[in-house]
PDB file of C-alpha atoms in Angstrom:
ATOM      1  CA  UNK A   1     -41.803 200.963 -47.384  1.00 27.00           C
ATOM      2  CA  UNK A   2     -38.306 202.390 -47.008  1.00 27.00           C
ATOM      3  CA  UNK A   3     -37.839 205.883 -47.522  1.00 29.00           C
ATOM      4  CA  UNK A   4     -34.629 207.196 -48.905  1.00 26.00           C
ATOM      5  CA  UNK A   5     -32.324 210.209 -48.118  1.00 25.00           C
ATOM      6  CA  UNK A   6     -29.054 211.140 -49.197  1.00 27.00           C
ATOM      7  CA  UNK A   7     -25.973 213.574 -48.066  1.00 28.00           C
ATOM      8  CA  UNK A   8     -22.865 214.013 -49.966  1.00 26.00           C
ATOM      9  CA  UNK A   9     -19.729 214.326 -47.595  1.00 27.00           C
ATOM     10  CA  UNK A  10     -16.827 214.518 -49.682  1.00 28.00           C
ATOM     11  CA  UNK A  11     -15.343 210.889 -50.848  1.00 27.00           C
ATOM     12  CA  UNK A  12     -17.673 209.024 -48.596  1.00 26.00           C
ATOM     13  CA  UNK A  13     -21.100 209.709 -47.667  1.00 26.00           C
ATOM     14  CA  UNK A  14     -24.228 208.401 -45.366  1.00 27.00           C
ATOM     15  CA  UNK A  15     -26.669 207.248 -48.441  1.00 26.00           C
ATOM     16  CA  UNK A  16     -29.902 205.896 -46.607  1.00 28.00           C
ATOM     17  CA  UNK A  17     -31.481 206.633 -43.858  1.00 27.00           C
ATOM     18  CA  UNK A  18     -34.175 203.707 -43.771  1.00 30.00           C
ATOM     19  CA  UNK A  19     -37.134 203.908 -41.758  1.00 29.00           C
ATOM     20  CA  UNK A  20     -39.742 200.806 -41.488  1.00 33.00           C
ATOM     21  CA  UNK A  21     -43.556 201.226 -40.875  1.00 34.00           C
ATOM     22  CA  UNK A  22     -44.375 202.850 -37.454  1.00 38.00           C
ATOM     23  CA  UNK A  23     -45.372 200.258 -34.772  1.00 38.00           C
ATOM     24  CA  UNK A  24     -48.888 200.041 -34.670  1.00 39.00           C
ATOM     25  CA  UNK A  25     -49.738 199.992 -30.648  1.00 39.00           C
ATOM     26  CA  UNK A  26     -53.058 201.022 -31.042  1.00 41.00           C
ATOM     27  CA  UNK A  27     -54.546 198.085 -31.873  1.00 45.00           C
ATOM     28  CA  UNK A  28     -52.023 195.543 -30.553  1.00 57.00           C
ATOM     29  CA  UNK A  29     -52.870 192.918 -29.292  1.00 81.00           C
ATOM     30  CA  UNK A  30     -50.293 193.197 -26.308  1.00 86.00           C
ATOM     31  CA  UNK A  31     -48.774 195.528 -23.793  1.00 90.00           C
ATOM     32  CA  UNK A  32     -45.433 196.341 -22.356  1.00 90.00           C
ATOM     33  CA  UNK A  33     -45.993 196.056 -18.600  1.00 92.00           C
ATOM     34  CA  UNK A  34     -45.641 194.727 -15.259  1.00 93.00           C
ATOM     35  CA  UNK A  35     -46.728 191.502 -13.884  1.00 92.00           C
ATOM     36  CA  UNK A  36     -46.348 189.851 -11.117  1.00 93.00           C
ATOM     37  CA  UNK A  37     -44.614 186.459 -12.009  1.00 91.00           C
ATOM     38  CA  UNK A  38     -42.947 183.458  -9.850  1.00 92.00           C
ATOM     39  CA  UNK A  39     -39.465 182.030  -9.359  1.00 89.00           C
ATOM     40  CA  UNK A  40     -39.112 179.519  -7.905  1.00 89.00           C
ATOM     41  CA  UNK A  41     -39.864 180.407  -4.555  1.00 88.00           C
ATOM     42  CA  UNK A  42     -40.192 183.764  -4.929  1.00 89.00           C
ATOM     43  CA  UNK A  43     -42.658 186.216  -6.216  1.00 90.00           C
ATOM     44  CA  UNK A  44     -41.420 188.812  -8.792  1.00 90.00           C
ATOM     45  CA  UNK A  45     -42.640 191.932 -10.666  1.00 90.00           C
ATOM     46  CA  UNK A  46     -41.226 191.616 -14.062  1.00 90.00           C
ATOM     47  CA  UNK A  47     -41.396 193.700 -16.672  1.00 91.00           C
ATOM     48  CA  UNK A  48     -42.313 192.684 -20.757  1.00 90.00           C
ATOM     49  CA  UNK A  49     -44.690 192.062 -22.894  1.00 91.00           C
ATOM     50  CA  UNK A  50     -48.609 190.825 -22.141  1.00 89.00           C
ATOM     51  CA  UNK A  51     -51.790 190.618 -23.334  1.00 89.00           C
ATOM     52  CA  UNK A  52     -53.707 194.036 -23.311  1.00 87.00           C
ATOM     53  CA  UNK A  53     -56.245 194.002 -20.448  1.00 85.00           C
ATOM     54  CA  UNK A  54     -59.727 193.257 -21.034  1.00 80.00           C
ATOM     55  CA  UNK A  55     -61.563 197.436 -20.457  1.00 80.00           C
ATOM     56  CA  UNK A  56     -58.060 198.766 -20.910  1.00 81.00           C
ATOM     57  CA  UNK A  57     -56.969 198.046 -16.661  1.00 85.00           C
ATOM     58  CA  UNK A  58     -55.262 195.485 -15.062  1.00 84.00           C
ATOM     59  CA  UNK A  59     -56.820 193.565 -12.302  1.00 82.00           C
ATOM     60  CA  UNK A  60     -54.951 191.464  -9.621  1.00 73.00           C
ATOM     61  CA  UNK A  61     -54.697 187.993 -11.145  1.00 72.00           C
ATOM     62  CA  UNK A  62     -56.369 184.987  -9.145  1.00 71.00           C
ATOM     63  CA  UNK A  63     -53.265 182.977 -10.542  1.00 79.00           C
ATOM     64  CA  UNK A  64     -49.588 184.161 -11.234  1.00 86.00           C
ATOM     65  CA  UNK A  65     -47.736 182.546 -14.024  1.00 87.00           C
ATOM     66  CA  UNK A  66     -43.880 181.484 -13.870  1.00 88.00           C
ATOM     67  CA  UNK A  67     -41.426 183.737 -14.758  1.00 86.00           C
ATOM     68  CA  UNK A  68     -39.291 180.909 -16.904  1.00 88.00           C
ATOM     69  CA  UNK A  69     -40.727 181.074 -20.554  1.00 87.00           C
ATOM     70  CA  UNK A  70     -42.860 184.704 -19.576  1.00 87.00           C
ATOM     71  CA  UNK A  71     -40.565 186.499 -22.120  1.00 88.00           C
ATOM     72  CA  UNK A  72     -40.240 188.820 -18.912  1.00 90.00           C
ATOM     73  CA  UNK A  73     -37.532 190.237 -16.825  1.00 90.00           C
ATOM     74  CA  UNK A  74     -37.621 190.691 -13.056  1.00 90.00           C
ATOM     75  CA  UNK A  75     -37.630 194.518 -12.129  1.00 89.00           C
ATOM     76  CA  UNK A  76     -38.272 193.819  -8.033  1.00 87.00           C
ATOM     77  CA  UNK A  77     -38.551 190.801  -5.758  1.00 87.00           C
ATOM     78  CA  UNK A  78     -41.236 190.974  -3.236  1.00 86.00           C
ATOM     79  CA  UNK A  79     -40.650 188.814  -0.686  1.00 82.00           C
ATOM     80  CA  UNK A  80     -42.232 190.085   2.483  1.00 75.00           C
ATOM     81  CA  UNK A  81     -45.851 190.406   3.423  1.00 76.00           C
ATOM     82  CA  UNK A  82     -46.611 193.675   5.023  1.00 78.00           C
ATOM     83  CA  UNK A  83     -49.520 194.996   6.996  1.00 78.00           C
ATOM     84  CA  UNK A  84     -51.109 191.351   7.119  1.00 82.00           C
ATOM     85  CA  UNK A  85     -51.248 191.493   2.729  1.00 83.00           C
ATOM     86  CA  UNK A  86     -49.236 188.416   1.857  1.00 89.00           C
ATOM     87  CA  UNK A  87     -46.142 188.296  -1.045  1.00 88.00           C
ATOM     88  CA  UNK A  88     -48.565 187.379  -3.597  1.00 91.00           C
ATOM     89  CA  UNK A  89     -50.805 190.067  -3.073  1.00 90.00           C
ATOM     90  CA  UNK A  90     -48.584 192.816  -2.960  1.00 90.00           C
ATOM     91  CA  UNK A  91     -46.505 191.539  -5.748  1.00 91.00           C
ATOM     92  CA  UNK A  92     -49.532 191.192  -7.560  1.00 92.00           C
ATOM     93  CA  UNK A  93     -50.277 194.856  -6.049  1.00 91.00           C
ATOM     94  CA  UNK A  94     -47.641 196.320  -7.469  1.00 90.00           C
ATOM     95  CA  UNK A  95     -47.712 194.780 -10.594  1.00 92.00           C
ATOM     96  CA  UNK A  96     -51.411 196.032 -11.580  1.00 92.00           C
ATOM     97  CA  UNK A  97     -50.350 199.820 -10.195  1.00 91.00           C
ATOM     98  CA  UNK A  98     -47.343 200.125 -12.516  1.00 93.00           C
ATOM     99  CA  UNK A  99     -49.390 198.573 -15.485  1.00 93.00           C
ATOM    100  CA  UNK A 100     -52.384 200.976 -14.942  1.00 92.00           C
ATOM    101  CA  UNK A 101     -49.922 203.727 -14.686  1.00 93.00           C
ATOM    102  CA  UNK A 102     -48.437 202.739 -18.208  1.00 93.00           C
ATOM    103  CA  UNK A 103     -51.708 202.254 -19.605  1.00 93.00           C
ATOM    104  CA  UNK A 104     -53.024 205.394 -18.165  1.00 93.00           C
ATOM    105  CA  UNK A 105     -49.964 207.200 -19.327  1.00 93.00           C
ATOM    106  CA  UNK A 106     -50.197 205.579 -22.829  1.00 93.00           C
ATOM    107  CA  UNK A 107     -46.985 204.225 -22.165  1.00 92.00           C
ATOM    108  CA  UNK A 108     -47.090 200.349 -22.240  1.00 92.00           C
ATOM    109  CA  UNK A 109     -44.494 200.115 -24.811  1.00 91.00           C
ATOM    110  CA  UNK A 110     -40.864 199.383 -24.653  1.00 90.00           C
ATOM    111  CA  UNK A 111     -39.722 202.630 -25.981  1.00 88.00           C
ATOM    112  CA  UNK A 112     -42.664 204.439 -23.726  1.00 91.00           C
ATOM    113  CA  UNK A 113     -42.219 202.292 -20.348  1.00 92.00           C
ATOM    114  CA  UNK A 114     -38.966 204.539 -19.340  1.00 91.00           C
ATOM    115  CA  UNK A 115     -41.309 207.628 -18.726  1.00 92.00           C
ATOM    116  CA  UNK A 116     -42.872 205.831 -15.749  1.00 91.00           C
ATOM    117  CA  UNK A 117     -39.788 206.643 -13.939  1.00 89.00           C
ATOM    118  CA  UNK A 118     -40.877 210.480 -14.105  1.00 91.00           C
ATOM    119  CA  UNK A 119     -43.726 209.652 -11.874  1.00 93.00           C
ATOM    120  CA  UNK A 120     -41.947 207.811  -9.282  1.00 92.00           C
ATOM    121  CA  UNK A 121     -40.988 209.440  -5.763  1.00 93.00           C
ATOM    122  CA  UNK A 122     -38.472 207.939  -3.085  1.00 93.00           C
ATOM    123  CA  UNK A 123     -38.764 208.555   0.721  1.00 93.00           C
ATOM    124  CA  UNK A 124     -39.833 208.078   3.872  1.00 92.00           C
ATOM    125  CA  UNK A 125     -43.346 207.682   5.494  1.00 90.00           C
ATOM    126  CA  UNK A 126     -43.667 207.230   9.316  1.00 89.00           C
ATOM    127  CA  UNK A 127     -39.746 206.305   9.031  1.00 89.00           C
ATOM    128  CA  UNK A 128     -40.388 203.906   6.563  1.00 88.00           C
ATOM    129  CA  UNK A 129     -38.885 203.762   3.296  1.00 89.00           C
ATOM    130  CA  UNK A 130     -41.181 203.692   0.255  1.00 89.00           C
ATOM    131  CA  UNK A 131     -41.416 204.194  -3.174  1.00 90.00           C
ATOM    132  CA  UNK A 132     -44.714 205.799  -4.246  1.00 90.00           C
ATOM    133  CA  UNK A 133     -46.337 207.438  -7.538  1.00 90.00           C
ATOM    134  CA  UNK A 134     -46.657 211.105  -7.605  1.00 87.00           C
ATOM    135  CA  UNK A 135     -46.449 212.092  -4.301  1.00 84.00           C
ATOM    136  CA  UNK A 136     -45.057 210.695  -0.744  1.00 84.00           C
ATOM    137  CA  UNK A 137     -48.479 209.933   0.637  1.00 80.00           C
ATOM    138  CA  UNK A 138     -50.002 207.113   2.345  1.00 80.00           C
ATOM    139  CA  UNK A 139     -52.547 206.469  -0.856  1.00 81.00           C
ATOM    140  CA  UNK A 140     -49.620 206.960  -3.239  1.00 84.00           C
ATOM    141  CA  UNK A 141     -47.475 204.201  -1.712  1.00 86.00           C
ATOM    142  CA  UNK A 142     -46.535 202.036  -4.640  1.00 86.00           C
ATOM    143  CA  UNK A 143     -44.261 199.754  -2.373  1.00 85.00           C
ATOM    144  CA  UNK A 144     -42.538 199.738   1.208  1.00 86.00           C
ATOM    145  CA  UNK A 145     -38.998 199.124   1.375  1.00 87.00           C
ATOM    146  CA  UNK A 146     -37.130 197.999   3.950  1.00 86.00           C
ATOM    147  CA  UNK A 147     -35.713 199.802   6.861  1.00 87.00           C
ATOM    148  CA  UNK A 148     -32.470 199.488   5.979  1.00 89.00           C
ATOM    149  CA  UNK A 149     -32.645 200.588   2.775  1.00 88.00           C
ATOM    150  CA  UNK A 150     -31.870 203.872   1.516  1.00 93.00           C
ATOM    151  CA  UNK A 151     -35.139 204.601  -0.717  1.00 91.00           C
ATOM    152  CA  UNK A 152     -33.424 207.367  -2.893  1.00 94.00           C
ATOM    153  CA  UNK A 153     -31.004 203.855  -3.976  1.00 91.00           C
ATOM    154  CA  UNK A 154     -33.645 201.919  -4.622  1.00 90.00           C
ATOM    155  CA  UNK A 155     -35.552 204.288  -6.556  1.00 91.00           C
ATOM    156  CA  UNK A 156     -32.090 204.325  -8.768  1.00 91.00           C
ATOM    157  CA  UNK A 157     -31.890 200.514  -9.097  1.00 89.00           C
ATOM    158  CA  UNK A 158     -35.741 199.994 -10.411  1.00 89.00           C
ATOM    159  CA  UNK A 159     -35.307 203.074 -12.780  1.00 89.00           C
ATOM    160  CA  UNK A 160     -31.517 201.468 -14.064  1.00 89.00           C
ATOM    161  CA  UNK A 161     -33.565 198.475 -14.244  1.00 88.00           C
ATOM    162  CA  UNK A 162     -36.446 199.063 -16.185  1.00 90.00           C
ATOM    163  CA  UNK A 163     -34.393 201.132 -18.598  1.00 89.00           C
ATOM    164  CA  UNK A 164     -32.144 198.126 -19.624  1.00 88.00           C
ATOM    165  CA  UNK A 165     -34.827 195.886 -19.472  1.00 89.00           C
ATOM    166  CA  UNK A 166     -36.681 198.286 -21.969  1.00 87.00           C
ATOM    167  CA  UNK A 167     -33.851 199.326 -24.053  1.00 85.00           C
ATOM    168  CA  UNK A 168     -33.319 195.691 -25.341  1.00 81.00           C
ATOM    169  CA  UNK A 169     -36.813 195.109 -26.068  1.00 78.00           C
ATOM    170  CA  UNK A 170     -37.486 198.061 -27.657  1.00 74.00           C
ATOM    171  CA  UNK A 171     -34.466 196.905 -29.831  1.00 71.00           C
ATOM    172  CA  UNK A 172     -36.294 193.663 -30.374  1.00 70.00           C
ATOM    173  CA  UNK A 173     -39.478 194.908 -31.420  1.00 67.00           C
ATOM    174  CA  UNK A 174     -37.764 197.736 -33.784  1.00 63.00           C
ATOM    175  CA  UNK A 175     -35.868 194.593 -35.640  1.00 62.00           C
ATOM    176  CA  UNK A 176     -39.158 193.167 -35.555  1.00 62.00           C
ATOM    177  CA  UNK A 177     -40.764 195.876 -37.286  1.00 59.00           C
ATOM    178  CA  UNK A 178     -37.747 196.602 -39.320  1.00 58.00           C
ATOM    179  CA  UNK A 179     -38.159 200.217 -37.536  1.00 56.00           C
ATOM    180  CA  UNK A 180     -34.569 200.891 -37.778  1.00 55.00           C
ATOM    181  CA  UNK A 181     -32.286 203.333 -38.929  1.00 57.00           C
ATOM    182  CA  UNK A 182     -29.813 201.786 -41.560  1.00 55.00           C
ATOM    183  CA  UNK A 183     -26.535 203.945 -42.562  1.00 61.00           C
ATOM    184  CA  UNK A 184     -25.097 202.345 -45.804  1.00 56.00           C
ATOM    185  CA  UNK A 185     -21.369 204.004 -46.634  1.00 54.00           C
ATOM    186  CA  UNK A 186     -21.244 204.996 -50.422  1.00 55.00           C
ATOM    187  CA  UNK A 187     -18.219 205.623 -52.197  1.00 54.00           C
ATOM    188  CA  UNK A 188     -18.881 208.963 -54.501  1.00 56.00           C
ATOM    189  CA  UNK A 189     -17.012 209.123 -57.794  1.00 54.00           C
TER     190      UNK A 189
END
């Protein structure tokens, strides 16, 4: 239902403010998150919409789904194992840590998946570069960069990232929804 408001400005004024039914997220039936997705020959995390985990948290999937046709967009390429944990597993890894994080910050939603970046933290850890959640501790390590990379830049990539990535979709699921704002022109008499 579209709600109506009007201001007077003279000759020309902004009639209608129009406002669509508020998305219902509670009892979607999917999420705004991170998984961990292939191309080609690489393993990605990618960010967009997916079906709402089974208990409300992500697991590491036995199988990883291409990213052509996922309605997802890449955020990071993993392509190094580290510590003896192959690509796969710590793309997967990653995935399920950012996606818990959302969920667990009831944020898994295109407008909501921004505030994630408020939790991330850049730096080093035994002289390694790393980007963890919450704090720069060994437990907290969300991914290890590498060497040559300055974390802090990183850090500013994935946030630019997942704020386009999100922007758009949120735009897509507010024309959706028809949750937009609609300013009609009127000529007064």
């Amino acid at each position: 239902m579209l709600h109506r408001l009007a201001a007077t400005a003279g000759a020309l004024s902004l009639s209608a403010l129009a406002f669509g039914a508020p998305m219902a997220e509670a009892k979607s039936q999917s999420i705004f998150a991170f998984q961990c997705l292939k191309a080609g020959k690489n393993y990605v995390v990618g960010l967009g919409p997916m079906p709402r985990p089974a208990d409300g948290v992500a697991i590491n999937p036995s199988t990883i789904a291409p990213l052509a046709g996922s309605g997802s967009y890449p955020v990071a390429l993993v392509n190094a194992p580290q510590g003896g944990v192959s690509v796969k597993k710590r793309c997967s890894s990653i995935a399920t840590r950012l996606t818990n994080l959302a969920l667990a910050t009831k944020t898994a939603t295109p407008a909501g998946i921004v505030a994630l970046s408020d939790y991330f933290v850049a730096g080093k850890i035994a002289k390694q570069p790393v980007i963890a959640i919450g704090q720069l501790s060994l437990g907290d390590v969300l991914g290890t960069l590498p060497s040559n990379v300055n974390p802090n830049a990183a850090l500013n990539v994935i946030n630019a990232r997942i704020r386009a990535i999100s922007v758009g979709n949120a735009v897509a699921e507010a024309l959706k929804n028809n949750d937009l704002v609609v300013f009609e022109a009127v000529v007064v008499d």
